[in-house]
Each structure stands twice: as structure tokens, then as C-alpha cells.
Amino acid sequence: MDGNGRWATQRNKYRTSGHKAGVESVRKTIRQSSKLGIKWLTLFAFSSENWSRPQKEVSMLMELFTRALKKEVPELHENGVRLNFIGDLSRFSDGLQKRMNKVAALTHNNDKMVLTIAVNYGGRWDILQAAKKMVQALDDDNVSSKEINEDLFSRYLSMNEAPNPDLLIRTGGEMRISNFLLWQMAYSELYFTSTLWPDFDEESLNQAIESYHQRERRFGKTPKQVKENKQC
Ligand code: FPP
């Protein structure tokens, strides 16, 4: 969700008002995703690198996040959305950690859509924490390292229950992954748009999905093989 700061600067406003406007785009995106039948939506709200922003901006983001959780959760819960949080949550205040855990527990059995919010998240952090957990588990169960394969390893990643993402959307014009779901995105389709996040709306999401539908996902196979598979 990139471009909040630039959106605000273009309007001679403080960067923080761009983040506030960004919450409305979050709302629109969740509603439209639900309408489109998207089962898994993951939002990168705060990266491990974002702590290095000015203290005022970081505090404001924490406040905004806390407020949004309070305000939006009842409607999300009513609409069958399950909320998950991924990232190193231990760096957040006790209050915010408690709130995230409470929301995750409250919505745990909802099955219309899984909304994952990545906070203090980094793809490299995720891979490292998975490696540490896996080594510990192998050690505890006396299992040989010969048993390690992709399937076993991915069980220790943050999004272990989720399918790998079909589509990554990045707003704000930058064309990079910025340490998002590095392992999980090996075969994801990438969609970059110059639209700034606060301007991202239902139509923008529709366009991204439309672009996704034009792609041919081959997973290393030839176009002919893909065609034959589709016919089966
Ligand atoms: C990146 O834009 C955006 C962020 C670091 C914060 C994203 C937060 C929100 C959209 C609001 C809260 C989220 C939830 C889930 C309630 P930027 O500041 O890097 O923009 P710039 O590149 O134009 O400076």
C-alpha cells in the first residue's frame, strides 16, 4: 500500500493525512475483494524497515492502526472475515499486541475471507524465523535434516495455512517487492500501478484482477502443456 506520503505532499498536507486517507482505500479494497469472492487478502501495512521513519509518523501509524482495528472489526466479523496478523508482533505495545490477539481469536472461525495484515513484517525475517523453528522441531523430534524439503519448510512460515499468493499488487509506481512474502511469491503474478494508495479504489482493484486474468501461468511448463492441462 505505497504512496500515502506522496498523495499528501501533492495536496500540501502532512504525510499523516495520506495514511488517514489510506484507511479508506483499505476499507474499499476489503469490501470489493469480498464482493469478488477473493478468499485470501493480505495487506502489507508496516514493514520492519518502517520503524526508521520519523518518530511522529510511526506513532501516528500505530494510533491509526489501533483505531482502525477498534472501529472496523465489528463489521468485518459480521461479514465473516477472519483476521490474521503476521510479522514480529513482539515489538508492538502490550495493548496493541493484546488487541491483535483478541481480534484474531474472535474472528478465528469466520470463513468468508481471510484478511491478513502484515505488520513489522519482512520476508527475510519470515524465512529466518521459519528456519529457526524448523531446526528446533527437527531437534526435538530427532528427525534427520534429510527430511527437509519445501513442503516441510513452508509449514513454519507465517502464512503456513494460506495458498501462495496468485497476485501481488503494488501501488505508488515503485517496481519492487520490498521484502514482502519472498518465499511465498516465487510464482505470483506481479501488478504495479502508479496509482497512489489513497486513490486506489474498487475500479483500480477490478483493473488489477482483469490484468491477472490476461496472464498465462505456466509454472515452468510450455504454453502447449498448459493448454492441454486446461482441456483435461
Ligand atoms: C506506505 O506509503 C504506507 C505505509 C507505510 C502505511 C500503510 C498504512 C495504511 C494504509 C493505513 C493503516 C492500515 C491498516 C491496515 C488499517 P508511504 O508512506 O511510503 O508513501 P510514500 O512512498 O508516498 O512516501
JSON list of N, CA and C and ligand atoms in Angstrom, two decimals, residues 1-7 15 19 22-23 26 43 45 50 53 57 61 64-65 68 117 197, ligand 1:
[
{"chain": "A", "resi": 1, "resn": "MET", "atom": "N", "xyz": [0.87, -1.18, 0.00]},
{"chain": "A", "resi": 1, "resn": "MET", "atom": "CA", "xyz": [0.00, 0.00, 0.00]},
{"chain": "A", "resi": 1, "resn": "MET", "atom": "C", "xyz": [0.90, 1.22, 0.00]},
{"chain": "A", "resi": 2, "resn": "ASP", "atom": "N", "xyz": [1.49, 1.54, -1.17]},
{"chain": "A", "resi": 2, "resn": "ASP", "atom": "CA", "xyz": [2.50, 2.59, -1.22]},
{"chain": "A", "resi": 2, "resn": "ASP", "atom": "C", "xyz": [1.92, 3.87, -1.83]},
{"chain": "A", "resi": 3, "resn": "GLY", "atom": "N", "xyz": [2.42, 4.99, -1.35]},
{"chain": "A", "resi": 3, "resn": "GLY", "atom": "CA", "xyz": [2.05, 6.27, -1.97]},
{"chain": "A", "resi": 3, "resn": "GLY", "atom": "C", "xyz": [1.28, 7.21, -1.08]},
{"chain": "A", "resi": 4, "resn": "ASN", "atom": "N", "xyz": [1.06, 6.83, 0.17]},
{"chain": "A", "resi": 4, "resn": "ASN", "atom": "CA", "xyz": [0.30, 7.70, 1.09]},
{"chain": "A", "resi": 4, "resn": "ASN", "atom": "C", "xyz": [0.99, 9.05, 1.28]},
{"chain": "A", "resi": 5, "resn": "GLY", "atom": "N", "xyz": [2.30, 9.00, 1.49]},
{"chain": "A", "resi": 5, "resn": "GLY", "atom": "CA", "xyz": [3.06, 10.23, 1.76]},
{"chain": "A", "resi": 5, "resn": "GLY", "atom": "C", "xyz": [3.02, 11.17, 0.57]},
{"chain": "A", "resi": 6, "resn": "ARG", "atom": "N", "xyz": [3.26, 10.61, -0.62]},
{"chain": "A", "resi": 6, "resn": "ARG", "atom": "CA", "xyz": [3.26, 11.46, -1.83]},
{"chain": "A", "resi": 6, "resn": "ARG", "atom": "C", "xyz": [1.87, 12.04, -2.09]},
{"chain": "A", "resi": 7, "resn": "TRP", "atom": "N", "xyz": [0.86, 11.25, -1.83]},
{"chain": "A", "resi": 7, "resn": "TRP", "atom": "CA", "xyz": [-0.53, 11.72, -2.03]},
{"chain": "A", "resi": 7, "resn": "TRP", "atom": "C", "xyz": [-0.77, 12.96, -1.17]},
{"chain": "A", "resi": 15, "resn": "ARG", "atom": "N", "xyz": [2.17, 14.19, 5.81]},
{"chain": "A", "resi": 15, "resn": "ARG", "atom": "CA", "xyz": [2.19, 12.79, 5.35]},
{"chain": "A", "resi": 15, "resn": "ARG", "atom": "C", "xyz": [1.13, 11.95, 6.07]},
{"chain": "A", "resi": 19, "resn": "HIS", "atom": "N", "xyz": [-1.87, 8.77, 5.23]},
{"chain": "A", "resi": 19, "resn": "HIS", "atom": "CA", "xyz": [-2.14, 7.47, 5.86]},
{"chain": "A", "resi": 19, "resn": "HIS", "atom": "C", "xyz": [-3.61, 7.37, 6.25]},
{"chain": "A", "resi": 22, "resn": "GLY", "atom": "N", "xyz": [-5.49, 6.63, 3.42]},
{"chain": "A", "resi": 22, "resn": "GLY", "atom": "CA", "xyz": [-5.20, 5.24, 3.03]},
{"chain": "A", "resi": 22, "resn": "GLY", "atom": "C", "xyz": [-6.12, 4.24, 3.71]},
{"chain": "A", "resi": 23, "resn": "VAL", "atom": "N", "xyz": [-6.60, 4.59, 4.89]},
{"chain": "A", "resi": 23, "resn": "VAL", "atom": "CA", "xyz": [-7.50, 3.66, 5.60]},
{"chain": "A", "resi": 23, "resn": "VAL", "atom": "C", "xyz": [-8.79, 3.47, 4.79]},
{"chain": "A", "resi": 26, "resn": "VAL", "atom": "N", "xyz": [-8.20, 1.00, 2.24]},
{"chain": "A", "resi": 26, "resn": "VAL", "atom": "CA", "xyz": [-8.18, -0.34, 2.85]},
{"chain": "A", "resi": 26, "resn": "VAL", "atom": "C", "xyz": [-9.62, -0.86, 2.91]},
{"chain": "A", "resi": 43, "resn": "LEU", "atom": "N", "xyz": [-2.54, -7.61, 3.37]},
{"chain": "A", "resi": 43, "resn": "LEU", "atom": "CA", "xyz": [-2.16, -6.20, 3.23]},
{"chain": "A", "resi": 43, "resn": "LEU", "atom": "C", "xyz": [-0.85, -5.95, 3.96]},
{"chain": "A", "resi": 45, "resn": "ALA", "atom": "N", "xyz": [1.01, -3.55, 5.77]},
{"chain": "A", "resi": 45, "resn": "ALA", "atom": "CA", "xyz": [0.69, -2.27, 6.41]},
{"chain": "A", "resi": 45, "resn": "ALA", "atom": "C", "xyz": [1.91, -1.59, 7.01]},
{"chain": "A", "resi": 50, "resn": "ASN", "atom": "N", "xyz": [10.04, 0.17, 8.34]},
{"chain": "A", "resi": 50, "resn": "ASN", "atom": "CA", "xyz": [9.27, 1.41, 8.58]},
{"chain": "A", "resi": 50, "resn": "ASN", "atom": "C", "xyz": [9.52, 2.04, 9.95]},
{"chain": "A", "resi": 53, "resn": "ARG", "atom": "N", "xyz": [11.27, 5.52, 10.19]},
{"chain": "A", "resi": 53, "resn": "ARG", "atom": "CA", "xyz": [10.62, 6.79, 9.81]},
{"chain": "A", "resi": 53, "resn": "ARG", "atom": "C", "xyz": [10.61, 7.74, 11.00]},
{"chain": "A", "resi": 57, "resn": "GLU", "atom": "N", "xyz": [5.62, 10.07, 12.82]},
{"chain": "A", "resi": 57, "resn": "GLU", "atom": "CA", "xyz": [4.86, 9.32, 11.80]},
{"chain": "A", "resi": 57, "resn": "GLU", "atom": "C", "xyz": [4.61, 7.88, 12.29]},
{"chain": "A", "resi": 61, "resn": "LEU", "atom": "N", "xyz": [1.01, 6.17, 12.94]},
{"chain": "A", "resi": 61, "resn": "LEU", "atom": "CA", "xyz": [0.59, 4.94, 12.27]},
{"chain": "A", "resi": 61, "resn": "LEU", "atom": "C", "xyz": [0.07, 3.91, 13.27]},
{"chain": "A", "resi": 64, "resn": "LEU", "atom": "N", "xyz": [-3.35, 5.03, 14.35]},
{"chain": "A", "resi": 64, "resn": "LEU", "atom": "CA", "xyz": [-4.31, 4.82, 13.27]},
{"chain": "A", "resi": 64, "resn": "LEU", "atom": "C", "xyz": [-4.69, 3.34, 13.17]},
{"chain": "A", "resi": 65, "resn": "PHE", "atom": "N", "xyz": [-3.69, 2.51, 13.30]},
{"chain": "A", "resi": 65, "resn": "PHE", "atom": "CA", "xyz": [-3.88, 1.07, 13.22]},
{"chain": "A", "resi": 65, "resn": "PHE", "atom": "C", "xyz": [-4.78, 0.60, 14.37]},
{"chain": "A", "resi": 68, "resn": "ALA", "atom": "N", "xyz": [-8.31, 1.88, 13.80]},
{"chain": "A", "resi": 68, "resn": "ALA", "atom": "CA", "xyz": [-8.97, 1.16, 12.70]},
{"chain": "A", "resi": 68, "resn": "ALA", "atom": "C", "xyz": [-9.41, -0.22, 13.16]},
{"chain": "A", "resi": 117, "resn": "ILE", "atom": "N", "xyz": [-3.02, -9.08, 7.91]},
{"chain": "A", "resi": 117, "resn": "ILE", "atom": "CA", "xyz": [-2.35, -7.79, 7.95]},
{"chain": "A", "resi": 117, "resn": "ILE", "atom": "C", "xyz": [-0.89, -8.05, 8.35]},
{"chain": "A", "resi": 197, "resn": "TRP", "atom": "N", "xyz": [-1.75, 4.90, -3.18]},
{"chain": "A", "resi": 197, "resn": "TRP", "atom": "CA", "xyz": [-2.67, 4.07, -2.41]},
{"chain": "A", "resi": 197, "resn": "TRP", "atom": "C", "xyz": [-3.99, 4.78, -2.04]},
{"chain": "B", "resi": 1, "resn": "FPP", "atom": "C1", "xyz": [3.34, 3.38, 2.52]},
{"chain": "B", "resi": 1, "resn": "FPP", "atom": "O1", "xyz": [3.17, 4.67, 1.94]},
{"chain": "B", "resi": 1, "resn": "FPP", "atom": "C2", "xyz": [2.32, 3.16, 3.54]},
{"chain": "B", "resi": 1, "resn": "FPP", "atom": "C3", "xyz": [2.56, 2.84, 4.85]},
{"chain": "B", "resi": 1, "resn": "FPP", "atom": "C4", "xyz": [3.91, 2.67, 5.39]},
{"chain": "B", "resi": 1, "resn": "FPP", "atom": "C5", "xyz": [1.45, 2.69, 5.82]},
{"chain": "B", "resi": 1, "resn": "FPP", "atom": "C6", "xyz": [0.24, 2.00, 5.31]},
{"chain": "B", "resi": 1, "resn": "FPP", "atom": "C7", "xyz": [-0.87, 2.22, 6.26]},
{"chain": "B", "resi": 1, "resn": "FPP", "atom": "C8", "xyz": [-2.16, 2.42, 5.93]},
{"chain": "B", "resi": 1, "resn": "FPP", "atom": "C9", "xyz": [-2.67, 2.33, 4.56]},
{"chain": "B", "resi": 1, "resn": "FPP", "atom": "C10", "xyz": [-3.17, 2.74, 6.98]},
{"chain": "B", "resi": 1, "resn": "FPP", "atom": "C11", "xyz": [-3.38, 1.74, 8.08]},
{"chain": "B", "resi": 1, "resn": "FPP", "atom": "C12", "xyz": [-3.53, 0.33, 7.66]},
{"chain": "B", "resi": 1, "resn": "FPP", "atom": "C13", "xyz": [-4.48, -0.54, 8.12]},
{"chain": "B", "resi": 1, "resn": "FPP", "atom": "C14", "xyz": [-4.38, -1.97, 7.72]},
{"chain": "B", "resi": 1, "resn": "FPP", "atom": "C15", "xyz": [-5.61, -0.11, 8.96]},
{"chain": "B", "resi": 1, "resn": "FPP", "atom": "P1", "xyz": [4.35, 5.72, 2.08]},
{"chain": "B", "resi": 1, "resn": "FPP", "atom": "O2", "xyz": [4.16, 6.47, 3.34]},
{"chain": "B", "resi": 1, "resn": "FPP", "atom": "O3", "xyz": [5.66, 5.00, 1.96]},
{"chain": "B", "resi": 1, "resn": "FPP", "atom": "O4", "xyz": [4.12, 6.64, 0.84]},
{"chain": "B", "resi": 1, "resn": "FPP", "atom": "P2", "xyz": [5.25, 7.40, 0.01]},
{"chain": "B", "resi": 1, "resn": "FPP", "atom": "O5", "xyz": [6.05, 6.33, -0.69]},
{"chain": "B", "resi": 1, "resn": "FPP", "atom": "O6", "xyz": [4.46, 8.23, -0.94]},
{"chain": "B", "resi": 1, "resn": "FPP", "atom": "O7", "xyz": [6.06, 8.21, 0.97]}
]
